[in-house]
C-alpha cells in the first residue's frame, strides 16, 4: 500500500477539465459564448475585404462605427455573463436588443449569423438559473417531513385543518418585532 492518496496522482489535464466543468456549471457559460460569437461577425464584416482573384470587394458601410460598437458591446456582455453572472438578466436583455439593432445597422446583423448567435445567447442568459446546492436539495425519491406526515395522516383518515397547506408550502418563521408603537398608530408620515 502506498501512503499517498489516489487523488494526488490525477493528471493535470484531468484536474483542469474537472475544475473547468465546475466553473462552467456555475454560470451561463453557453449564453456568454454564443453572445461573444455573435459579436464577432457583427464587428468584423463592415471592416472586412474579400478577395476574389484580382478583385477586392470591400464591405465597409457608413455604419461601420455603429457595427464595431455593437460587436464590442456584445463581446463585453458575453464576458459579463461569464464573470459577473449576477447581472445575467440585464446582459441577456441588452444582448437581445443589440442583436435586433444590428439588423439595420450592421449588414443585416453580420449577415444573419451574428444576429442569430447574439439572440440565442441573450435568450439563454435570460433563461439560465443557478442550481440548488446539493446540501439543500432533497434527493429524488425521499420525502420531506411535512409530506411524510401528510401522507401518514391521509392514509389514517385523519386530516387536521391546514394539513395540505403545511405539506405543500413551507412555513414562515415568525419574526420578532419591537412592541413599541409610534404615536400616530404606526403609520408612515406620508400615509
mmCIF file with all atom_site columns, N, CA, C and O in Angstrom, residues 14-38:
data_model
loop_
_atom_site.group_PDB
_atom_site.id
_atom_site.type_symbol
_atom_site.label_atom_id
_atom_site.label_alt_id
_atom_site.label_comp_id
_atom_site.label_asym_id
_atom_site.label_entity_id
_atom_site.label_seq_id
_atom_site.pdbx_PDB_ins_code
_atom_site.Cartn_x
_atom_site.Cartn_y
_atom_site.Cartn_z
_atom_site.occupancy
_atom_site.B_iso_or_equiv
_atom_site.pdbx_formal_charge
_atom_site.auth_seq_id
_atom_site.auth_comp_id
_atom_site.auth_asym_id
_atom_site.auth_atom_id
_atom_site.pdbx_PDB_model_num
ATOM 1   N N  . UNK A 1 14 ? -6.708  16.298 -16.425 1.00 0.00 ? 14 UNK A N  1
ATOM 2   C CA . UNK A 1 14 ? -7.954  15.810 -15.836 1.00 0.00 ? 14 UNK A CA 1
ATOM 3   C C  . UNK A 1 14 ? -8.421  16.758 -14.728 1.00 0.00 ? 14 UNK A C  1
ATOM 4   O O  . UNK A 1 14 ? -9.603  17.050 -14.609 1.00 0.00 ? 14 UNK A O  1
ATOM 5   N N  . UNK A 1 15 ? -7.467  17.248 -13.940 1.00 0.00 ? 15 UNK A N  1
ATOM 6   C CA . UNK A 1 15 ? -7.811  18.191 -12.876 1.00 0.00 ? 15 UNK A CA 1
ATOM 7   C C  . UNK A 1 15 ? -8.322  19.498 -13.482 1.00 0.00 ? 15 UNK A C  1
ATOM 8   O O  . UNK A 1 15 ? -9.324  20.060 -13.033 1.00 0.00 ? 15 UNK A O  1
ATOM 9   N N  . UNK A 1 16 ? -7.627  19.975 -14.525 1.00 0.00 ? 16 UNK A N  1
ATOM 10  C CA . UNK A 1 16 ? -8.069  21.210 -15.191 1.00 0.00 ? 16 UNK A CA 1
ATOM 11  C C  . UNK A 1 16 ? -9.462  21.040 -15.780 1.00 0.00 ? 16 UNK A C  1
ATOM 12  O O  . UNK A 1 16 ? -10.303 21.925 -15.652 1.00 0.00 ? 16 UNK A O  1
ATOM 13  N N  . UNK A 1 17 ? -9.722  19.897 -16.413 1.00 0.00 ? 17 UNK A N  1
ATOM 14  C CA . UNK A 1 17 ? -11.040 19.645 -17.008 1.00 0.00 ? 17 UNK A CA 1
ATOM 15  C C  . UNK A 1 17 ? -12.134 19.615 -15.950 1.00 0.00 ? 17 UNK A C  1
ATOM 16  O O  . UNK A 1 17 ? -13.223 20.153 -16.136 1.00 0.00 ? 17 UNK A O  1
ATOM 17  N N  . UNK A 1 18 ? -11.832 19.004 -14.805 1.00 0.00 ? 18 UNK A N  1
ATOM 18  C CA . UNK A 1 18 ? -12.809 18.932 -13.724 1.00 0.00 ? 18 UNK A CA 1
ATOM 19  C C  . UNK A 1 18 ? -13.101 20.328 -13.160 1.00 0.00 ? 18 UNK A C  1
ATOM 20  O O  . UNK A 1 18 ? -14.250 20.676 -12.897 1.00 0.00 ? 18 UNK A O  1
ATOM 21  N N  . UNK A 1 19 ? -12.042 21.117 -12.969 1.00 0.00 ? 19 UNK A N  1
ATOM 22  C CA . UNK A 1 19 ? -12.243 22.485 -12.462 1.00 0.00 ? 19 UNK A CA 1
ATOM 23  C C  . UNK A 1 19 ? -12.992 23.349 -13.464 1.00 0.00 ? 19 UNK A C  1
ATOM 24  O O  . UNK A 1 19 ? -13.829 24.161 -13.086 1.00 0.00 ? 19 UNK A O  1
ATOM 25  N N  . UNK A 1 20 ? -12.672 23.180 -14.750 1.00 0.00 ? 20 UNK A N  1
ATOM 26  C CA . UNK A 1 20 ? -13.379 23.948 -15.780 1.00 0.00 ? 20 UNK A CA 1
ATOM 27  C C  . UNK A 1 20 ? -14.849 23.562 -15.825 1.00 0.00 ? 20 UNK A C  1
ATOM 28  O O  . UNK A 1 20 ? -15.717 24.412 -15.981 1.00 0.00 ? 20 UNK A O  1
ATOM 29  N N  . UNK A 1 21 ? -15.148 22.283 -15.678 1.00 0.00 ? 21 UNK A N  1
ATOM 30  C CA . UNK A 1 21 ? -16.545 21.837 -15.679 1.00 0.00 ? 21 UNK A CA 1
ATOM 31  C C  . UNK A 1 21 ? -17.315 22.436 -14.508 1.00 0.00 ? 21 UNK A C  1
ATOM 32  O O  . UNK A 1 21 ? -18.460 22.848 -14.648 1.00 0.00 ? 21 UNK A O  1
ATOM 33  N N  . UNK A 1 22 ? -16.666 22.501 -13.350 1.00 0.00 ? 22 UNK A N  1
ATOM 34  C CA . UNK A 1 22 ? -17.304 23.117 -12.183 1.00 0.00 ? 22 UNK A CA 1
ATOM 35  C C  . UNK A 1 22 ? -17.516 24.602 -12.413 1.00 0.00 ? 22 UNK A C  1
ATOM 36  O O  . UNK A 1 22 ? -18.586 25.136 -12.117 1.00 0.00 ? 22 UNK A O  1
ATOM 37  N N  . UNK A 1 23 ? -16.506 25.285 -12.946 1.00 0.00 ? 23 UNK A N  1
ATOM 38  C CA . UNK A 1 23 ? -16.623 26.725 -13.231 1.00 0.00 ? 23 UNK A CA 1
ATOM 39  C C  . UNK A 1 23 ? -17.727 26.971 -14.252 1.00 0.00 ? 23 UNK A C  1
ATOM 40  O O  . UNK A 1 23 ? -18.532 27.868 -14.100 1.00 0.00 ? 23 UNK A O  1
ATOM 41  N N  . UNK A 1 24 ? -17.772 26.163 -15.307 1.00 0.00 ? 24 UNK A N  1
ATOM 42  C CA . UNK A 1 24 ? -18.766 26.320 -16.358 1.00 0.00 ? 24 UNK A CA 1
ATOM 43  C C  . UNK A 1 24 ? -20.180 26.076 -15.836 1.00 0.00 ? 24 UNK A C  1
ATOM 44  O O  . UNK A 1 24 ? -21.134 26.708 -16.271 1.00 0.00 ? 24 UNK A O  1
ATOM 45  N N  . UNK A 1 25 ? -20.330 25.154 -14.883 1.00 0.00 ? 25 UNK A N  1
ATOM 46  C CA . UNK A 1 25 ? -21.661 24.834 -14.369 1.00 0.00 ? 25 UNK A CA 1
ATOM 47  C C  . UNK A 1 25 ? -22.228 25.886 -13.441 1.00 0.00 ? 25 UNK A C  1
ATOM 48  O O  . UNK A 1 25 ? -23.429 25.888 -13.161 1.00 0.00 ? 25 UNK A O  1
ATOM 49  N N  . UNK A 1 26 ? -21.406 26.805 -12.957 1.00 0.00 ? 26 UNK A N  1
ATOM 50  C CA . UNK A 1 26 ? -21.876 27.818 -12.017 1.00 0.00 ? 26 UNK A CA 1
ATOM 51  C C  . UNK A 1 26 ? -22.215 29.144 -12.668 1.00 0.00 ? 26 UNK A C  1
ATOM 52  O O  . UNK A 1 26 ? -22.396 30.134 -11.978 1.00 0.00 ? 26 UNK A O  1
ATOM 53  N N  . UNK A 1 27 ? -22.291 29.181 -13.979 1.00 0.00 ? 27 UNK A N  1
ATOM 54  C CA . UNK A 1 27 ? -22.568 30.440 -14.685 1.00 0.00 ? 27 UNK A CA 1
ATOM 55  C C  . UNK A 1 27 ? -23.196 30.124 -16.035 1.00 0.00 ? 27 UNK A C  1
ATOM 56  O O  . UNK A 1 27 ? -23.120 28.995 -16.500 1.00 0.00 ? 27 UNK A O  1
ATOM 57  N N  . UNK A 1 28 ? -23.819 31.104 -16.674 1.00 0.00 ? 28 UNK A N  1
ATOM 58  C CA . UNK A 1 28 ? -24.415 30.855 -18.003 1.00 0.00 ? 28 UNK A CA 1
ATOM 59  C C  . UNK A 1 28 ? -23.328 30.808 -19.078 1.00 0.00 ? 28 UNK A C  1
ATOM 60  O O  . UNK A 1 28 ? -23.162 31.730 -19.870 1.00 0.00 ? 28 UNK A O  1
ATOM 61  N N  . UNK A 1 29 ? -22.589 29.713 -19.109 1.00 0.00 ? 29 UNK A N  1
ATOM 62  C CA . UNK A 1 29 ? -21.426 29.604 -19.987 1.00 0.00 ? 29 UNK A CA 1
ATOM 63  C C  . UNK A 1 29 ? -21.815 29.681 -21.463 1.00 0.00 ? 29 UNK A C  1
ATOM 64  O O  . UNK A 1 29 ? -21.242 30.441 -22.230 1.00 0.00 ? 29 UNK A O  1
ATOM 65  N N  . UNK A 1 30 ? -22.781 28.872 -21.869 1.00 0.00 ? 30 UNK A N  1
ATOM 66  C CA . UNK A 1 30 ? -23.143 28.830 -23.290 1.00 0.00 ? 30 UNK A CA 1
ATOM 67  C C  . UNK A 1 30 ? -23.788 30.138 -23.729 1.00 0.00 ? 30 UNK A C  1
ATOM 68  O O  . UNK A 1 30 ? -23.623 30.546 -24.889 1.00 0.00 ? 30 UNK A O  1
ATOM 69  N N  . UNK A 1 31 ? -24.496 30.791 -22.850 1.00 0.00 ? 31 UNK A N  1
ATOM 70  C CA . UNK A 1 31 ? -25.078 32.088 -23.193 1.00 0.00 ? 31 UNK A CA 1
ATOM 71  C C  . UNK A 1 31 ? -23.978 33.098 -23.484 1.00 0.00 ? 31 UNK A C  1
ATOM 72  O O  . UNK A 1 31 ? -24.037 33.839 -24.477 1.00 0.00 ? 31 UNK A O  1
ATOM 73  N N  . UNK A 1 32 ? -22.960 33.140 -22.649 1.00 0.00 ? 32 UNK A N  1
ATOM 74  C CA . UNK A 1 32 ? -21.854 34.060 -22.873 1.00 0.00 ? 32 UNK A CA 1
ATOM 75  C C  . UNK A 1 32 ? -21.079 33.723 -24.130 1.00 0.00 ? 32 UNK A C  1
ATOM 76  O O  . UNK A 1 32 ? -20.674 34.613 -24.883 1.00 0.00 ? 32 UNK A O  1
ATOM 77  N N  . UNK A 1 33 ? -20.877 32.428 -24.381 1.00 0.00 ? 33 UNK A N  1
ATOM 78  C CA . UNK A 1 33 ? -20.129 32.023 -25.567 1.00 0.00 ? 33 UNK A CA 1
ATOM 79  C C  . UNK A 1 33 ? -20.883 32.387 -26.845 1.00 0.00 ? 33 UNK A C  1
ATOM 80  O O  . UNK A 1 33 ? -20.299 32.954 -27.782 1.00 0.00 ? 33 UNK A O  1
ATOM 81  N N  . UNK A 1 34 ? -22.181 32.103 -26.903 1.00 0.00 ? 34 UNK A N  1
ATOM 82  C CA . UNK A 1 34 ? -22.962 32.440 -28.092 1.00 0.00 ? 34 UNK A CA 1
ATOM 83  C C  . UNK A 1 34 ? -23.046 33.953 -28.293 1.00 0.00 ? 34 UNK A C  1
ATOM 84  O O  . UNK A 1 34 ? -23.032 34.429 -29.429 1.00 0.00 ? 34 UNK A O  1
ATOM 85  N N  . UNK A 1 35 ? -23.139 34.709 -27.211 1.00 0.00 ? 35 UNK A N  1
ATOM 86  C CA . UNK A 1 35 ? -23.189 36.161 -27.340 1.00 0.00 ? 35 UNK A CA 1
ATOM 87  C C  . UNK A 1 35 ? -21.876 36.701 -27.892 1.00 0.00 ? 35 UNK A C  1
ATOM 88  O O  . UNK A 1 35 ? -21.870 37.577 -28.758 1.00 0.00 ? 35 UNK A O  1
ATOM 89  N N  . UNK A 1 36 ? -20.753 36.180 -27.401 1.00 0.00 ? 36 UNK A N  1
ATOM 90  C CA . UNK A 1 36 ? -19.460 36.632 -27.915 1.00 0.00 ? 36 UNK A CA 1
ATOM 91  C C  . UNK A 1 36 ? -19.260 36.212 -29.371 1.00 0.00 ? 36 UNK A C  1
ATOM 92  O O  . UNK A 1 36 ? -18.749 36.993 -30.179 1.00 0.00 ? 36 UNK A O  1
ATOM 93  N N  . UNK A 1 37 ? -19.658 34.999 -29.717 1.00 0.00 ? 37 UNK A N  1
ATOM 94  C CA . UNK A 1 37 ? -19.549 34.539 -31.103 1.00 0.00 ? 37 UNK A CA 1
ATOM 95  C C  . UNK A 1 37 ? -20.438 35.386 -32.009 1.00 0.00 ? 37 UNK A C  1
ATOM 96  O O  . UNK A 1 37 ? -20.084 35.666 -33.152 1.00 0.00 ? 37 UNK A O  1
ATOM 97  N N  . UNK A 1 38 ? -21.582 35.827 -31.514 1.00 0.00 ? 38 UNK A N  1
ATOM 98  C CA . UNK A 1 38 ? -22.453 36.703 -32.292 1.00 0.00 ? 38 UNK A CA 1
ATOM 99  C C  . UNK A 1 38 ? -21.867 38.094 -32.485 1.00 0.00 ? 38 UNK A C  1
ATOM 100 O O  . UNK A 1 38 ? -22.131 38.748 -33.494 1.00 0.00 ? 38 UNK A O  1
#
